[in-house]
Tab-separated table of C-alpha atoms and ligand atoms in Angstrom:
chain	number	residue	atom	x	y	z
A	1	UNK	CA	0.000	0.000	0.000
A	2	UNK	CA	1.149	3.519	-0.791
A	3	UNK	CA	2.263	5.428	2.293
A	4	UNK	CA	0.263	8.447	3.394
A	5	UNK	CA	1.495	12.019	3.464
A	6	UNK	CA	2.763	13.708	6.615
A	7	UNK	CA	1.135	17.139	6.946
A	8	UNK	CA	2.349	19.741	9.432
A	9	UNK	CA	-0.187	22.401	10.309
A	10	UNK	CA	1.594	25.052	12.334
A	11	UNK	CA	1.130	28.680	13.320
A	12	UNK	CA	0.866	30.706	16.507
A	13	UNK	CA	-1.343	29.709	19.410
A	14	UNK	CA	-4.838	31.117	18.883
A	15	UNK	CA	-4.589	31.422	15.096
A	16	UNK	CA	-7.326	28.819	14.661
A	17	UNK	CA	-5.364	25.685	13.710
A	18	UNK	CA	-7.849	23.511	15.591
A	19	UNK	CA	-10.929	25.058	13.965
A	20	UNK	CA	-9.456	24.853	10.465
A	21	UNK	CA	-8.392	21.273	11.136
A	22	UNK	CA	-11.919	20.311	12.227
A	23	UNK	CA	-13.297	21.704	8.966
A	24	UNK	CA	-10.662	19.836	6.939
A	25	UNK	CA	-11.555	16.564	8.669
A	26	UNK	CA	-15.167	16.865	7.470
A	27	UNK	CA	-13.866	16.317	3.925
A	28	UNK	CA	-13.440	12.545	3.749
A	29	UNK	CA	-11.854	12.685	0.291
A	30	UNK	CA	-8.708	14.118	1.922
A	31	UNK	CA	-8.155	10.835	3.790
A	32	UNK	CA	-6.900	12.554	6.939
A	33	UNK	CA	-5.990	11.174	10.351
A	34	UNK	CA	-5.088	13.277	13.357
A	35	UNK	CA	-2.017	12.634	15.447
A	36	UNK	CA	-3.052	13.139	19.083
A	37	UNK	CA	-0.260	14.854	20.970
A	38	UNK	CA	0.975	14.299	24.484
A	39	UNK	CA	1.156	17.258	26.848
A	40	UNK	CA	1.895	18.138	30.460
A	41	UNK	CA	-0.591	21.049	30.252
A	42	UNK	CA	-3.718	20.667	32.384
A	43	UNK	CA	-6.887	19.930	30.370
A	44	UNK	CA	-9.227	22.846	29.593
A	45	UNK	CA	-12.865	22.261	30.621
A	46	UNK	CA	-13.811	21.493	27.003
A	47	UNK	CA	-11.031	18.966	26.434
A	48	UNK	CA	-11.162	15.173	26.610
A	49	UNK	CA	-8.324	12.771	27.382
A	50	UNK	CA	-7.332	10.745	24.327
A	51	UNK	CA	-9.304	12.999	21.980
A	52	UNK	CA	-7.691	16.430	22.279
A	53	UNK	CA	-4.474	15.290	23.948
A	54	UNK	CA	-2.974	12.564	26.084
A	55	UNK	CA	-2.545	14.490	29.333
A	56	UNK	CA	0.485	13.215	31.249
A	57	UNK	CA	2.710	14.287	34.120
A	58	UNK	CA	6.206	15.615	33.554
A	59	UNK	CA	7.946	12.378	34.540
A	60	UNK	CA	5.968	10.349	32.000
A	61	UNK	CA	6.761	12.899	29.311
A	62	UNK	CA	10.487	13.023	30.075
A	63	UNK	CA	10.607	9.194	30.057
A	64	UNK	CA	9.043	9.123	26.571
A	65	UNK	CA	11.651	11.606	25.347
A	66	UNK	CA	14.483	9.514	26.856
A	67	UNK	CA	13.154	6.364	25.186
A	68	UNK	CA	13.002	8.113	21.800
A	69	UNK	CA	9.249	7.565	21.545
A	70	UNK	CA	8.444	11.066	20.321
A	71	UNK	CA	8.834	12.183	16.708
A	72	UNK	CA	9.291	15.747	17.992
A	73	UNK	CA	8.689	17.645	21.183
A	74	UNK	CA	8.925	21.173	22.561
A	75	UNK	CA	8.465	23.221	25.671
A	76	UNK	CA	5.836	25.873	25.014
A	77	UNK	CA	4.860	28.543	27.586
A	78	UNK	CA	5.633	26.366	30.597
A	79	UNK	CA	4.466	22.966	29.346
A	80	UNK	CA	5.771	20.092	27.265
A	81	UNK	CA	4.097	18.974	24.038
A	82	UNK	CA	5.125	16.092	21.777
A	83	UNK	CA	4.056	13.729	19.003
A	84	UNK	CA	4.018	9.973	19.787
A	85	UNK	CA	5.991	8.443	16.908
A	86	UNK	CA	4.638	4.899	16.735
A	87	UNK	CA	1.075	5.959	16.042
A	88	UNK	CA	2.109	8.353	13.271
A	89	UNK	CA	4.180	5.629	11.559
A	90	UNK	CA	1.292	3.173	11.811
A	91	UNK	CA	-1.192	5.596	10.227
A	92	UNK	CA	1.224	6.546	7.441
A	93	UNK	CA	1.811	2.858	6.682
A	94	UNK	CA	-1.953	2.371	6.475
A	95	UNK	CA	-1.966	5.021	3.730
A	96	UNK	CA	-3.513	7.793	5.820
A	97	UNK	CA	-2.531	11.454	5.434
A	98	UNK	CA	-1.496	12.334	8.969
A	99	UNK	CA	-1.965	15.855	10.345
A	100	UNK	CA	0.359	17.144	13.073
A	101	UNK	CA	-1.035	20.322	14.596
A	102	UNK	CA	2.076	21.621	16.305
A	103	UNK	CA	4.011	24.753	17.215
A	104	UNK	CA	7.109	26.010	15.441
A	105	UNK	CA	10.003	24.367	17.328
A	106	UNK	CA	8.453	20.938	16.823
A	107	UNK	CA	7.621	21.691	13.185
A	108	UNK	CA	11.262	22.591	12.497
A	109	UNK	CA	12.369	19.253	14.012
A	110	UNK	CA	9.973	17.307	11.783
A	111	UNK	CA	11.103	19.242	8.672
A	112	UNK	CA	14.678	18.049	9.332
A	113	UNK	CA	13.667	14.424	9.910
A	114	UNK	CA	11.030	14.265	7.170
A	115	UNK	CA	11.933	16.718	4.389
A	116	UNK	CA	9.046	15.437	2.247
A	117	UNK	CA	6.451	16.517	4.813
A	118	UNK	CA	3.846	18.948	3.527
A	119	UNK	CA	4.321	22.008	5.719
A	120	UNK	CA	1.655	24.673	6.139
A	121	UNK	CA	1.843	27.771	8.334
A	122	UNK	CA	-1.351	29.522	9.322
A	123	UNK	CA	-1.058	33.269	9.995
A	124	UNK	CA	-3.634	35.573	11.593
A	125	UNK	CA	-4.909	38.564	9.566
A	126	UNK	CA	-3.179	40.774	12.190
A	127	UNK	CA	-1.598	40.562	15.643
A	128	UNK	CA	-4.529	42.525	17.089
A	129	UNK	CA	-6.930	39.904	15.773
A	130	UNK	CA	-4.750	37.122	17.209
A	131	UNK	CA	-4.819	38.697	20.666
A	132	UNK	CA	-8.588	39.038	20.420
A	133	UNK	CA	-8.897	35.337	19.596
A	134	UNK	CA	-6.644	34.233	22.479
A	135	UNK	CA	-8.602	36.424	24.892
A	136	UNK	CA	-11.891	35.202	23.445
A	137	UNK	CA	-11.007	31.669	24.488
A	138	UNK	CA	-11.132	32.869	28.129
A	139	UNK	CA	-9.026	29.970	29.311
A	140	UNK	CA	-5.715	31.742	29.892
A	141	UNK	CA	-4.625	34.204	32.574
A	142	UNK	CA	-3.342	37.674	31.632
A	143	UNK	CA	0.309	36.573	32.050
A	144	UNK	CA	-0.197	33.585	29.788
A	145	UNK	CA	-1.962	35.722	27.147
A	146	UNK	CA	1.085	38.045	27.148
A	147	UNK	CA	3.514	35.118	26.921
A	148	UNK	CA	1.544	33.551	24.083
A	149	UNK	CA	1.548	36.876	22.199
A	150	UNK	CA	5.328	37.291	22.659
A	151	UNK	CA	5.778	33.769	21.404
A	152	UNK	CA	3.466	34.434	18.425
A	153	UNK	CA	5.562	37.423	17.255
A	154	UNK	CA	8.656	35.190	17.213
A	155	UNK	CA	6.839	32.264	15.598
A	156	UNK	CA	5.462	34.339	12.730
A	157	UNK	CA	9.046	35.256	11.777
A	158	UNK	CA	9.701	31.589	10.884
A	159	UNK	CA	6.878	31.395	8.334
A	160	UNK	CA	9.217	31.273	5.321
A	161	UNK	CA	10.533	27.888	6.487
A	162	UNK	CA	7.177	26.397	5.444
A	163	UNK	CA	6.179	25.288	1.952
A	164	UNK	CA	2.841	27.121	2.216
A	165	UNK	CA	1.593	30.122	4.226
A	166	UNK	CA	-2.175	30.546	4.536
A	167	UNK	CA	-3.962	33.481	6.202
A	168	UNK	CA	-6.799	32.489	8.507
A	169	UNK	CA	-9.156	35.400	7.979
A	170	UNK	CA	-12.189	33.261	7.274
A	171	UNK	CA	-12.183	29.635	8.445
A	172	UNK	CA	-13.953	28.285	5.375
A	173	UNK	CA	-11.662	30.089	2.954
A	174	UNK	CA	-8.545	28.913	4.845
A	175	UNK	CA	-9.914	25.364	4.944
A	176	UNK	CA	-10.564	25.392	1.181
A	177	UNK	CA	-7.065	26.715	0.438
A	178	UNK	CA	-5.469	23.981	2.545
A	179	UNK	CA	-7.703	21.281	1.033
A	180	UNK	CA	-6.542	22.439	-2.403
A	181	UNK	CA	-2.881	22.312	-1.302
A	182	UNK	CA	-3.354	18.752	-0.030
A	183	UNK	CA	-5.033	17.663	-3.282
A	184	UNK	CA	-2.242	19.203	-5.379
A	185	UNK	CA	0.413	17.374	-3.380
A	186	UNK	CA	-1.394	14.054	-3.463
A	187	UNK	CA	-0.150	11.988	-6.399
B	1	LIG	P1	-2.407	24.613	23.505
B	1	LIG	O1	-1.895	24.672	24.902
B	1	LIG	O2	-3.020	25.910	23.060
B	1	LIG	O3	-3.295	23.412	23.251
B	1	LIG	O4	-1.142	24.382	22.553
B	1	LIG	C1	-0.052	25.255	22.588
B	1	LIG	C2	0.747	25.085	21.307
B	1	LIG	O5	1.351	23.789	21.274
B	1	LIG	C3	-0.116	25.196	20.041
B	1	LIG	O6	0.588	25.975	19.098
B	1	LIG	C4	-0.243	23.748	19.610
B	1	LIG	O7	-0.432	23.619	18.211
B	1	LIG	C5	1.108	23.206	20.011
B	1	LIG	N1	1.158	21.746	20.097
B	1	LIG	C6	0.143	20.878	20.327
B	1	LIG	N2	0.592	19.621	20.294
B	1	LIG	C7	1.912	19.677	20.004
B	1	LIG	C8	2.932	18.697	19.813
B	1	LIG	O8	2.739	17.484	19.871
B	1	LIG	N3	4.159	19.151	19.543
B	1	LIG	C9	4.456	20.472	19.449
B	1	LIG	N4	5.711	20.795	19.152
B	1	LIG	N5	3.529	21.413	19.612
B	1	LIG	C10	2.268	21.029	19.890
């Protein structure tokens, strides 16, 4: 069976990666599977274990890193995040197109290991709009909002490392652009 495509969907926190991803997953013709990440962050009230993330303690996470079980990992605003490797390999071997929804440091690691990965960076229409979206989520304290915005300014500077940059002004438009990119890269 032909292996699936590895797709990195990156961009600053709050840009709407999750919302765009959910729209993409409604299109079955794209043959997508989601790689559920592992994190030491505490779950938000809306999040479910094993659906949004595998929520683990720091020791478990560090053990996984030491055993080489993560394809990539990063520390992001006080917490660890990483991609369990075995599951991604399994899905790719089953011919699925696997989406990693990850921040920049992790994306850069995957680009080095898997140069054929399809890499997409989502940018907000403006930094003001990004801040509005992070605040609108109402899940982060003022300090964390500030840290996430500082991080976003740095992350946006790396956008040229990606094969495609898509502006998330309107979710449906962004979704359609990305769907088109996936179709074009699918041989
Ligand atoms: P949040 O705490 O908002 O869920 O995620 C914070 C950031 O970490 C987001 O940019 C999110 O895409 C990213 N992230 C989620 N999972 C992973 C992962 O497995 N690896 C990396 N490097 N970043 C991740």
